[in-house]
Amino acid sequence: MASAGLRRELECSICLTLYTDPVILRCGHNFCRVCIDQVLNTQDGSGVYSCPECREEFQERPVLIRNITLCNILEDFPSTHPHQEEITGICCTYCVHSPVPAVRSCLHCEASLCDKHLRVHSKGPEHVLTDPSTSLETRRCSVHKKILEYYCTEDAACICASCCLIGEHKGHKVESLDEASEKRKTKLGNFLQKLTTKREEAMEKVWHMEENWRKSQEKMIEEKKRVSALFIEIRRRVDNLEKRILSDISGRQEKISLSLSDVIQKLEIKMDELSRKMRNIEELCNMTDPLTVLQEPDTGDLCDPEEEGGDDTGGHGGGDDTGEHDGGDDTGGHGGGDDTGGHGGGDRGEELISHISHTLSAMIRDINVTFYVQDPADILLAVNTAANNLLISDDLKTMSRILINQNRPKTANRFQEDQVLSSSIFFYGRHYCDVEVSRSGVWRVGMCYPSIDRRGRQSHIGNNNKSWCLCGGRQVYNNQCSVIHDSKVIRLPHQISSDGVRICLDYEAGQLSFYELCDPIRHLHTFTAAFSEPLHAAFYVHKGCIKLSGWGSRNETSRETY
């Protein structure tokens, strides 16, 4: 009956057979991997997944985690013979006519017994009964050929009574096999409990990592959508700007064409008038009769063009005897600007260029804001780099120096005193880190290479050529800050009036800058270097505390290293 109940517990509710490669869902139910995969495949189009056992719903396709405990049980469970625990395969030594399963074995007689022969078997103390076994000779001492009854704790060996009295284990501390077995079982049980706890912790970590991976994938998908939408908007704005500029140019081209056509028409009329005057003058010049030449009426048509006060070709505006009193014309003379490229046209061209430049600048500014200004994200401290005299908060964002040794394990990454690194490493891009410092304490904030020394005062950030820092503190510097690189100190001219400091990194440009987070924000100093390694944010505190308040970056360039 016990076997039947256990078998039911080991059967998949989908295929109704023993589990094959069992996996567990988040709701706690187990299935064959192939069975549950087929069920989930049928649910792909519905937009929601559910457990076939309890109907619990999942918004995303559940992650299948292999059930190691169930796999171990199935390896030992008799899948083809449900009652094999009752039929051992070892037959009674005395039932020679038909095989009868043995229920016990006698070590003294070296025989296996069924129920019938066990009832008539000797009850003497020398007849030690055990579970049925085919290798009874292994239960005897290889030297004295006697039953193994004791366990030597000094040599960790099973021995017989003669080994204790006259053998090589004489005088050793011994225990009965049952007593030693119980102690061993207790130790194994404790060890099994520890292994079970570690396995459960590992499963929990795997689940969290898979959950974080899923969330990161969703975040990346949203980021791709955001960037795609951004570039669509950029292209739309550029297209609209191109159309508007081309339309303005076309309008101006049409106006100029109309104006030039009008001027050309007026000039052609003027040319015809001048040709007529020229013909009249030529006729007078060709006359031989002086009386006729002198008696010809003196009309305005025969006046010198240079003496006219103005004409339609750009004169100065004076009148003449022909009745033309206009001070200017449409050809762009001194009377004013026009659409033919005079002074007014040049001004409007500059205005158009200025308008285009302003529009493009506004678009670039919007793009920069969209790409470079993001909300600060978390930055965490790497505990395995923290010195033992530093107390790190549970959220890994605050550090302070204490007098109690933390007794953390000694590793190559751990600083000897007063320092800790960020858990993230940065090898390209633009980033910033905001920190809150205790003005009454002594502190340093900056960045360093991972290869920085971890021992001695030369490991302090700023005291070597692998780190750059801003340092301050009322007790040492009277709140007058300094910047340090390769032990070279540069005193800054002003004091810090706030508790906020910002570290800004532009890796490609080789710039590391420090700012005071006051209103308005104030630039303190910028280091310029050709960075040859990735960088960690680094923090030193001798008195007081430092708190990380935010981190931002232009692009995703950091990765966890601790």
Coordinates of C-alpha atoms in Angstrom, one line a residue:
M1 CA 0.0 0.0 0.0
A2 CA 2.9 2.3 0.8
S3 CA 4.4 1.6 -2.6
A4 CA 1.1 2.4 -4.4
G5 CA 0.8 5.7 -2.5
L6 CA 4.3 6.7 -3.3
R7 CA 3.9 5.8 -6.9
R8 CA 0.8 8.1 -7.2
E9 CA 2.9 10.9 -5.8
L10 CA 5.6 10.3 -8.5
E11 CA 3.1 10.3 -11.4
C12 CA 2.7 13.3 -13.8
S13 CA -0.9 14.6 -13.7
I14 CA -0.7 15.1 -17.5
C15 CA 0.6 11.8 -18.8
L16 CA -0.3 9.7 -15.7
T17 CA 3.0 8.0 -15.7
L18 CA 6.2 8.4 -13.6
Y19 CA 7.9 11.7 -14.1
T20 CA 10.4 12.0 -16.9
D21 CA 12.9 14.9 -16.3
P22 CA 10.5 16.5 -13.7
V23 CA 10.3 20.3 -13.6
I24 CA 8.6 22.6 -11.0
L25 CA 6.5 25.7 -11.6
R26 CA 6.4 28.7 -9.4
C27 CA 3.1 27.5 -7.9
G28 CA 4.9 24.4 -6.7
H29 CA 3.4 21.7 -9.0
N30 CA 5.6 19.2 -10.9
F31 CA 5.3 17.9 -14.4
C32 CA 7.3 16.1 -17.0
R33 CA 9.3 18.7 -19.0
V34 CA 7.9 17.5 -22.3
C35 CA 4.3 17.4 -21.0
I36 CA 4.3 20.9 -19.6
D37 CA 6.1 22.2 -22.7
Q38 CA 3.3 20.9 -24.9
V39 CA 0.7 22.4 -22.6
L40 CA 2.4 25.8 -22.6
N41 CA 2.8 25.7 -26.4
T42 CA -0.9 25.4 -26.8
Q43 CA -1.3 28.5 -24.6
D44 CA 1.1 30.7 -26.5
G45 CA -1.6 32.4 -28.6
S46 CA -3.9 33.2 -25.6
G47 CA -1.6 35.8 -24.1
V48 CA -1.7 34.2 -20.6
Y49 CA -0.4 30.9 -19.2
S50 CA -1.8 28.7 -16.4
C51 CA -0.8 25.7 -14.4
P52 CA -2.8 22.6 -15.5
E53 CA -3.0 21.5 -11.8
C54 CA -4.1 24.6 -9.9
R55 CA -5.0 27.0 -12.8
E56 CA -2.7 29.7 -11.4
E57 CA -2.1 32.2 -14.2
F58 CA 1.2 33.7 -15.3
Q59 CA 1.5 36.8 -17.5
E60 CA 4.8 35.5 -19.0
R61 CA 5.7 32.0 -20.0
P62 CA 6.8 30.4 -16.7
V63 CA 10.4 29.4 -16.3
L64 CA 10.8 25.6 -15.9
I65 CA 13.2 24.7 -13.1
R66 CA 14.4 21.1 -12.8
N67 CA 13.4 19.4 -9.6
I68 CA 16.6 17.7 -8.5
T69 CA 15.0 16.1 -5.4
L70 CA 12.3 14.4 -7.5
C71 CA 15.0 13.2 -10.0
N72 CA 17.0 11.6 -7.2
I73 CA 13.9 9.8 -5.9
L74 CA 12.9 8.5 -9.3
E75 CA 16.4 7.1 -9.8
D76 CA 15.9 4.7 -6.8
F77 CA 12.2 4.0 -7.4
P78 CA 11.3 0.7 -9.1
S79 CA 9.4 1.9 -12.1
T80 CA 8.8 -1.5 -13.7
H81 CA 8.1 -3.5 -10.5
P82 CA 5.8 -1.6 -8.1
H83 CA 6.2 -4.2 -5.3
Q84 CA 9.9 -4.7 -5.6
E85 CA 10.5 -3.5 -2.0
E86 CA 8.6 -6.6 -0.9
I87 CA 10.2 -9.0 -3.4
T88 CA 13.9 -8.5 -3.0
G89 CA 15.1 -11.1 -5.5
I90 CA 16.9 -13.0 -2.7
C91 CA 15.4 -16.4 -2.1
C92 CA 15.3 -18.5 1.1
T93 CA 18.3 -20.8 1.3
Y94 CA 16.2 -23.8 2.7
C95 CA 13.3 -23.6 0.3
V96 CA 14.8 -25.8 -2.4
H97 CA 11.6 -26.9 -4.2
S98 CA 10.3 -23.5 -5.1
P99 CA 11.9 -20.0 -4.7
V100 CA 10.4 -18.2 -1.8
P101 CA 11.5 -14.6 -1.0
A102 CA 13.8 -14.2 2.0
V103 CA 12.9 -11.8 4.7
R104 CA 16.0 -12.0 6.8
S105 CA 19.6 -13.3 6.6
C106 CA 21.6 -14.9 9.4
L107 CA 25.2 -13.8 9.6
H108 CA 26.2 -16.8 11.7
C109 CA 24.6 -19.4 9.5
E110 CA 25.4 -17.4 6.3
A111 CA 21.9 -18.2 5.1
S112 CA 18.8 -16.3 4.0
L113 CA 15.4 -17.2 5.6
C114 CA 11.8 -16.9 4.6
D115 CA 9.0 -16.4 7.2
K116 CA 8.5 -20.1 7.7
H117 CA 12.2 -20.9 8.4
L118 CA 12.7 -17.7 10.4
R119 CA 10.1 -18.9 13.0
V120 CA 12.1 -22.1 13.7
H121 CA 15.5 -20.5 13.4
S122 CA 17.8 -20.4 16.5
K123 CA 17.3 -17.3 18.7
G124 CA 20.9 -17.5 20.1
P125 CA 22.8 -14.3 20.4
E126 CA 25.5 -15.5 18.0
H127 CA 22.8 -15.7 15.3
V128 CA 22.7 -12.1 14.1
L129 CA 19.9 -11.3 11.7
T130 CA 20.0 -8.6 9.1
D131 CA 18.2 -7.5 6.0
P132 CA 18.4 -10.1 3.1
S133 CA 21.7 -10.0 1.5
T134 CA 23.6 -12.0 -1.1
S135 CA 27.1 -10.9 0.1
L136 CA 27.1 -12.3 3.6
E137 CA 30.9 -13.0 3.5
T138 CA 31.5 -9.2 3.5
R139 CA 29.9 -9.1 7.0
R140 CA 32.7 -11.2 8.4
C141 CA 36.2 -10.2 9.5
S142 CA 38.7 -11.0 6.7
V143 CA 41.4 -11.9 9.4
H144 CA 39.4 -13.8 12.1
K145 CA 36.4 -14.9 10.0
K146 CA 34.1 -13.7 12.7
I147 CA 31.1 -11.4 12.4
L148 CA 31.8 -7.7 12.3
E149 CA 30.1 -6.3 15.4
Y150 CA 32.1 -3.2 16.3
Y151 CA 33.4 0.0 14.8
C152 CA 36.9 1.4 15.6
T153 CA 36.6 5.2 15.8
E154 CA 40.4 5.7 15.6
D155 CA 40.9 3.7 12.4
A156 CA 37.3 4.2 11.0
A157 CA 37.0 0.5 10.4
C158 CA 34.4 -2.2 11.1
I159 CA 36.0 -5.0 13.3
C160 CA 35.1 -8.2 15.1
A161 CA 35.5 -9.1 18.8
S162 CA 38.9 -10.8 18.2
C163 CA 40.2 -7.6 16.6
C164 CA 39.3 -5.7 19.8
L165 CA 41.0 -8.3 22.1
I166 CA 44.0 -9.7 20.3
G167 CA 44.1 -7.9 16.9
E168 CA 45.6 -4.7 15.6
H169 CA 42.8 -2.7 17.1
K170 CA 43.5 -3.8 20.7
G171 CA 43.1 -0.8 23.1
H172 CA 41.4 1.4 20.5
K173 CA 38.1 3.1 21.2
V174 CA 35.3 1.1 19.7
E175 CA 31.6 1.4 19.4
S176 CA 28.9 -1.0 18.5
L177 CA 27.9 -1.0 14.8
D178 CA 24.4 0.3 15.7
E179 CA 25.7 3.1 17.8
A180 CA 28.3 4.1 15.2
S181 CA 25.7 3.8 12.5
E182 CA 23.2 6.1 14.3
K183 CA 26.0 8.8 14.9
R184 CA 26.9 8.5 11.2
K185 CA 23.2 8.9 10.2
T186 CA 22.9 11.9 12.4
K187 CA 25.9 13.6 10.8
L188 CA 24.6 12.7 7.3
G189 CA 21.2 14.0 8.2
N190 CA 22.7 17.3 9.3
F191 CA 24.8 17.5 6.2
L192 CA 21.8 16.6 4.1
Q193 CA 19.8 19.4 5.7
K194 CA 22.6 21.9 4.9
L195 CA 22.8 20.6 1.3
T196 CA 19.0 20.9 1.0
T197 CA 19.1 24.5 2.3
K198 CA 21.9 25.4 -0.1
R199 CA 20.0 23.8 -3.0
E200 CA 16.9 25.8 -2.1
E201 CA 18.9 29.0 -1.9
A202 CA 20.5 28.2 -5.3
M203 CA 17.1 27.6 -6.8
E204 CA 15.9 30.9 -5.3
K205 CA 18.9 32.7 -6.8
V206 CA 18.3 31.0 -10.2
W207 CA 14.7 32.1 -10.1
H208 CA 15.6 35.7 -9.2
M209 CA 18.3 35.8 -11.9
E210 CA 15.9 34.6 -14.5
E211 CA 13.3 37.1 -13.3
N212 CA 15.9 39.9 -13.5
W213 CA 16.9 38.7 -16.9
R214 CA 13.3 38.8 -18.0
K215 CA 12.9 42.3 -16.6
S216 CA 16.1 43.5 -18.3
Q217 CA 14.8 42.1 -21.6
E218 CA 11.5 43.9 -21.2
K219 CA 13.5 47.1 -20.3
M220 CA 15.6 46.7 -23.4
I221 CA 12.6 46.2 -25.6
E222 CA 11.0 49.4 -24.2
E223 CA 14.3 51.2 -24.7
K224 CA 14.4 50.1 -28.3
K225 CA 10.9 51.3 -28.8
R226 CA 11.7 54.7 -27.2
V227 CA 14.8 55.2 -29.4
S228 CA 12.9 54.2 -32.5
A229 CA 10.1 56.6 -31.7
L230 CA 12.7 59.3 -31.0
F231 CA 14.3 58.9 -34.4
I232 CA 11.0 58.8 -36.1
E233 CA 10.2 62.1 -34.5
I234 CA 13.7 63.4 -35.5
R235 CA 13.1 62.4 -39.1
R236 CA 9.6 64.0 -39.1
R237 CA 11.0 67.3 -37.8
V238 CA 13.9 67.2 -40.3
D239 CA 11.4 66.5 -43.2
N240 CA 9.1 69.3 -42.0
L241 CA 12.1 71.7 -41.7
E242 CA 13.3 70.7 -45.2
K243 CA 9.8 71.3 -46.7
R244 CA 9.5 74.7 -44.9
I245 CA 12.9 75.9 -46.1
L246 CA 12.4 74.7 -49.7
S247 CA 9.0 76.4 -49.6
D248 CA 10.5 79.7 -48.4
I249 CA 13.2 79.5 -51.1
S250 CA 10.6 78.8 -53.8
G251 CA 8.5 81.8 -52.6
R252 CA 11.5 84.1 -52.7
Q253 CA 12.5 82.7 -56.1
E254 CA 9.0 83.5 -57.5
K255 CA 9.1 87.0 -56.1
I256 CA 12.5 87.7 -57.5
S257 CA 11.4 86.4 -60.9
L258 CA 8.3 88.6 -61.0
S259 CA 10.3 91.7 -59.9
L260 CA 13.0 91.1 -62.5
S261 CA 10.4 90.6 -65.3
D262 CA 8.9 93.9 -64.4
V263 CA 12.2 95.7 -64.4
I264 CA 13.2 94.2 -67.7
Q265 CA 9.9 95.3 -69.2
K266 CA 10.5 98.9 -68.0
L267 CA 14.1 98.8 -69.3
E268 CA 12.9 97.6 -72.7
I269 CA 10.4 100.5 -72.9
K270 CA 13.2 103.0 -71.9
M271 CA 15.4 101.5 -74.6
D272 CA 12.7 102.0 -77.3
E273 CA 12.3 105.7 -76.1
L274 CA 16.0 106.3 -76.3
S275 CA 16.2 104.7 -79.8
R276 CA 13.5 107.1 -81.0
K277 CA 15.4 110.1 -79.6
M278 CA 18.6 108.9 -81.2
R279 CA 16.9 108.6 -84.6
N280 CA 15.5 112.2 -84.3
I281 CA 19.0 113.6 -83.4
E282 CA 20.6 111.7 -86.3
E283 CA 18.1 113.2 -88.7
L284 CA 18.9 116.7 -87.5
C285 CA 22.6 116.0 -87.7
N286 CA 22.2 114.9 -91.3
M287 CA 20.2 118.1 -92.4
T288 CA 22.2 120.5 -94.6
D289 CA 19.8 123.4 -94.2
P290 CA 20.9 125.4 -91.0
L291 CA 17.6 127.2 -90.9
T292 CA 15.7 123.9 -90.6
V293 CA 18.1 122.7 -87.8
L294 CA 17.8 125.8 -85.8
Q295 CA 14.0 126.1 -86.3
E296 CA 13.3 122.6 -85.0
P297 CA 11.4 122.8 -81.8
D298 CA 13.5 122.5 -78.7
T299 CA 11.7 119.7 -76.8
G300 CA 12.5 117.6 -73.9
D301 CA 13.1 114.8 -76.2
L302 CA 16.4 116.3 -77.3
C303 CA 17.9 117.0 -73.8
D304 CA 21.1 115.4 -72.6
P305 CA 20.4 112.2 -70.7
E306 CA 23.1 113.2 -68.2
E307 CA 21.1 116.4 -67.4
E308 CA 17.9 114.5 -66.5
G309 CA 17.1 114.6 -62.9
G310 CA 16.2 110.9 -62.8
D311 CA 14.9 108.1 -64.9
D312 CA 13.6 104.6 -64.5
T313 CA 17.1 102.9 -64.5
G314 CA 18.2 104.0 -61.0
G315 CA 18.7 107.8 -61.2
H316 CA 19.0 110.0 -58.2
G317 CA 15.5 111.2 -58.1
G318 CA 15.7 114.7 -59.8
G319 CA 13.1 116.0 -62.3
D320 CA 13.5 117.1 -66.0
D321 CA 11.7 118.9 -68.8
T322 CA 9.9 115.8 -69.9
G323 CA 7.8 115.7 -66.8
E324 CA 9.5 112.6 -65.2
H325 CA 9.7 113.5 -61.5
D326 CA 10.3 110.1 -59.9
G327 CA 13.1 110.0 -57.4
G328 CA 13.8 106.3 -58.0
D329 CA 12.7 103.2 -59.9
D330 CA 12.2 99.5 -59.7
T331 CA 15.7 98.6 -60.7
G332 CA 17.4 98.8 -57.3
G333 CA 18.8 102.4 -57.4
H334 CA 19.5 104.5 -54.4
G335 CA 15.9 105.1 -53.7
G336 CA 15.6 101.9 -51.6
G337 CA 15.9 98.1 -51.4
D338 CA 14.0 95.7 -53.6
D339 CA 13.7 92.0 -54.5
T340 CA 16.6 92.0 -57.0
G341 CA 19.4 91.5 -54.5
G342 CA 19.8 94.9 -53.0
H343 CA 20.4 95.7 -49.3
G344 CA 17.0 94.6 -48.3
G345 CA 17.4 91.2 -50.0
G346 CA 20.7 90.6 -48.2
D347 CA 19.0 91.2 -44.8
R348 CA 16.2 88.8 -45.6
G349 CA 18.7 86.2 -46.7
E350 CA 20.5 86.5 -43.3
E351 CA 17.2 86.3 -41.5
L352 CA 16.4 83.1 -43.3
I353 CA 19.8 81.5 -42.5
S354 CA 19.4 82.6 -38.9
H355 CA 15.9 81.0 -38.8
I356 CA 17.3 77.7 -40.1
S357 CA 20.2 77.7 -37.7
H358 CA 17.9 78.5 -34.8
T359 CA 15.5 75.6 -35.7
L360 CA 18.4 73.1 -36.2
S361 CA 19.9 74.1 -32.9
A362 CA 16.6 73.7 -31.1
M363 CA 16.3 70.2 -32.6
I364 CA 19.8 69.2 -31.6
R365 CA 19.2 70.5 -28.1
D366 CA 16.1 68.4 -27.8
I367 CA 18.0 65.4 -29.0
N368 CA 20.7 65.9 -26.5
V369 CA 18.2 66.3 -23.7
T370 CA 16.5 63.0 -24.8
F371 CA 19.7 61.1 -25.0
Y372 CA 21.9 62.4 -22.3
V373 CA 19.6 63.5 -19.4
Q374 CA 18.2 60.5 -17.6
D375 CA 17.0 59.8 -14.1
P376 CA 19.7 58.6 -11.8
A377 CA 19.9 54.9 -11.3
D378 CA 21.2 52.9 -8.4
I379 CA 25.0 52.5 -7.9
L380 CA 26.0 50.0 -5.2
L381 CA 29.2 49.4 -3.1
A382 CA 31.1 46.2 -3.6
V383 CA 31.4 44.6 -0.1
N384 CA 34.2 42.3 -1.1
T385 CA 36.4 45.4 -1.7
A386 CA 35.4 47.1 1.6
A387 CA 38.1 47.4 4.3
N388 CA 37.2 45.6 7.5
N389 CA 37.0 49.0 9.4
L390 CA 34.2 50.2 7.1
L391 CA 30.5 49.6 7.9
I392 CA 28.4 49.1 4.7
S393 CA 24.6 49.6 5.0
D394 CA 22.2 46.8 3.9
D395 CA 21.2 48.7 0.8
L396 CA 24.9 49.0 -0.2
K397 CA 24.7 52.8 -0.5
T398 CA 26.2 54.2 2.7
M399 CA 29.7 53.7 4.2
S400 CA 31.1 54.8 7.5
R401 CA 34.3 54.1 9.4
I402 CA 34.0 52.3 12.7
L403 CA 36.4 50.9 15.4
I404 CA 35.0 47.4 15.2
N405 CA 36.7 44.9 12.8
Q406 CA 34.1 43.4 10.5
N407 CA 36.1 40.1 10.1
R408 CA 35.4 39.9 6.5
P409 CA 37.5 37.2 4.6
K410 CA 40.8 38.3 3.3
T411 CA 40.9 38.5 -0.5
A412 CA 43.1 40.1 -3.1
N413 CA 40.3 42.6 -3.9
R414 CA 39.8 43.9 -0.3
F415 CA 41.4 47.2 0.8
Q416 CA 43.4 47.2 3.9
E417 CA 41.8 50.3 5.3
D418 CA 39.2 53.0 4.9
Q419 CA 38.2 52.4 1.2
V420 CA 35.6 50.6 -1.0
L421 CA 34.9 50.5 -4.7
S422 CA 31.6 50.5 -6.7
S423 CA 30.3 47.2 -7.9
S424 CA 30.0 48.5 -11.4
I425 CA 32.9 49.0 -13.9
F426 CA 32.9 51.6 -16.7
F427 CA 34.9 51.3 -19.8
Y428 CA 33.2 53.8 -22.2
G429 CA 30.5 56.4 -22.3
R430 CA 29.5 59.4 -20.1
H431 CA 28.3 58.9 -16.5
Y432 CA 27.8 60.8 -13.3
C433 CA 27.6 59.8 -9.6
D434 CA 26.1 62.0 -6.9
V435 CA 27.3 61.5 -3.3
E436 CA 26.5 63.0 0.0
V437 CA 29.5 63.7 2.2
S438 CA 29.9 64.7 5.9
R439 CA 31.5 68.1 5.9
S440 CA 32.6 67.5 9.5
G441 CA 34.4 64.3 8.4
V442 CA 37.4 63.5 6.3
W443 CA 36.6 62.0 2.9
R444 CA 37.8 61.3 -0.7
V445 CA 35.6 60.5 -3.7
G446 CA 36.8 59.7 -7.2
M447 CA 37.6 56.9 -9.6
C448 CA 40.4 54.4 -10.0
Y449 CA 41.6 51.4 -12.1
P450 CA 40.8 47.9 -10.9
S451 CA 44.6 47.3 -10.8
I452 CA 45.0 49.8 -7.9
D453 CA 47.1 48.5 -5.0
R454 CA 44.9 47.4 -2.0
R455 CA 47.6 47.7 0.8
G456 CA 49.2 50.6 2.5
R457 CA 48.8 54.4 2.2
Q458 CA 49.8 54.3 -1.4
S459 CA 46.5 52.5 -2.1
H460 CA 44.5 55.6 -1.0
I461 CA 42.8 57.1 -4.0
G462 CA 44.8 60.0 -5.3
N463 CA 48.1 58.7 -3.8
N464 CA 49.0 56.8 -7.0
N465 CA 48.9 57.1 -10.8
K466 CA 45.9 54.8 -11.0
S467 CA 43.3 57.0 -9.3
W468 CA 41.9 60.6 -9.3
C469 CA 40.0 62.1 -6.4
L470 CA 38.4 65.1 -4.8
C471 CA 39.0 65.3 -1.0
G472 CA 37.7 67.5 1.8
G473 CA 36.7 67.7 5.4
R474 CA 36.4 70.3 8.1
Q475 CA 38.7 68.7 10.6
V476 CA 41.6 68.5 8.1
Y477 CA 41.0 71.0 5.3
N478 CA 38.5 73.4 6.9
N479 CA 36.1 72.5 4.1
Q480 CA 38.5 73.8 1.5
C481 CA 38.7 71.1 -1.1
S482 CA 41.7 69.7 -3.0
V483 CA 42.1 67.4 -6.0
I484 CA 44.8 64.7 -6.0
H485 CA 46.4 62.5 -8.6
D486 CA 49.7 60.6 -8.3
S487 CA 50.2 62.3 -4.9
K488 CA 50.1 65.7 -6.5
V489 CA 47.7 68.0 -4.6
I490 CA 45.9 71.0 -6.1
R491 CA 44.2 73.3 -3.6
L492 CA 40.9 74.7 -4.8
P493 CA 40.3 78.4 -4.2
H494 CA 36.9 78.1 -2.5
Q495 CA 35.2 76.1 0.2
I496 CA 32.3 73.6 -0.2
S497 CA 29.1 75.0 1.2
S498 CA 26.8 72.0 0.5
D499 CA 26.9 68.3 1.3
G500 CA 26.5 67.2 -2.3
V501 CA 29.3 66.3 -4.7
R502 CA 29.0 65.0 -8.3
I503 CA 31.6 62.9 -10.1
C504 CA 31.3 63.1 -13.9
L505 CA 33.2 60.8 -16.3
D506 CA 33.5 61.1 -20.1
Y507 CA 35.6 58.1 -20.8
E508 CA 36.2 58.7 -24.6
A509 CA 37.1 62.3 -24.0
G510 CA 39.5 61.3 -21.1
Q511 CA 37.8 63.7 -18.7
L512 CA 37.0 63.3 -15.0
S513 CA 35.2 66.3 -13.5
F514 CA 34.0 67.2 -10.0
Y515 CA 31.0 69.5 -9.2
E516 CA 29.5 70.9 -6.0
L517 CA 25.7 70.3 -6.0
C518 CA 24.6 73.8 -5.0
D519 CA 22.2 76.1 -6.7
P520 CA 23.4 76.7 -9.4
I521 CA 25.7 73.7 -9.7
R522 CA 29.4 74.7 -9.5
H523 CA 32.3 73.2 -11.4
L524 CA 35.3 72.4 -9.1
H525 CA 38.0 70.8 -11.3
T526 CA 38.5 68.6 -14.4
F527 CA 41.2 66.0 -14.8
T528 CA 42.3 65.1 -18.3
A529 CA 43.9 61.7 -18.9
A530 CA 44.1 59.0 -21.6
F531 CA 42.4 56.2 -19.7
S532 CA 44.1 52.8 -20.3
E533 CA 41.8 50.6 -18.1
P534 CA 38.2 50.4 -17.1
L535 CA 37.2 52.6 -14.1
H536 CA 35.5 52.0 -10.7
A537 CA 34.0 54.7 -8.6
A538 CA 36.1 54.8 -5.4
F539 CA 35.3 56.2 -1.9
Y540 CA 37.5 56.8 1.1
V541 CA 36.2 57.9 4.5
H542 CA 38.3 58.4 7.7
K543 CA 35.7 60.2 9.7
G544 CA 32.0 60.7 9.1
C545 CA 30.2 58.8 6.3
I546 CA 29.5 58.9 2.6
K547 CA 26.2 58.1 1.0
L548 CA 25.5 57.3 -2.7
S549 CA 22.5 59.3 -3.8
G550 CA 22.3 58.6 -7.5
W551 CA 23.9 57.6 -10.8
G552 CA 23.2 58.5 -14.4
S553 CA 24.6 57.6 -17.8
R554 CA 24.1 58.5 -21.4
N555 CA 24.1 54.9 -22.5
E556 CA 24.2 51.4 -20.9
T557 CA 28.0 50.8 -20.5
S558 CA 28.4 49.3 -17.1
R559 CA 28.5 45.8 -16.1
E560 CA 28.6 44.0 -12.7
T561 CA 32.0 42.6 -11.8
Y562 CA 31.6 41.8 -8.1

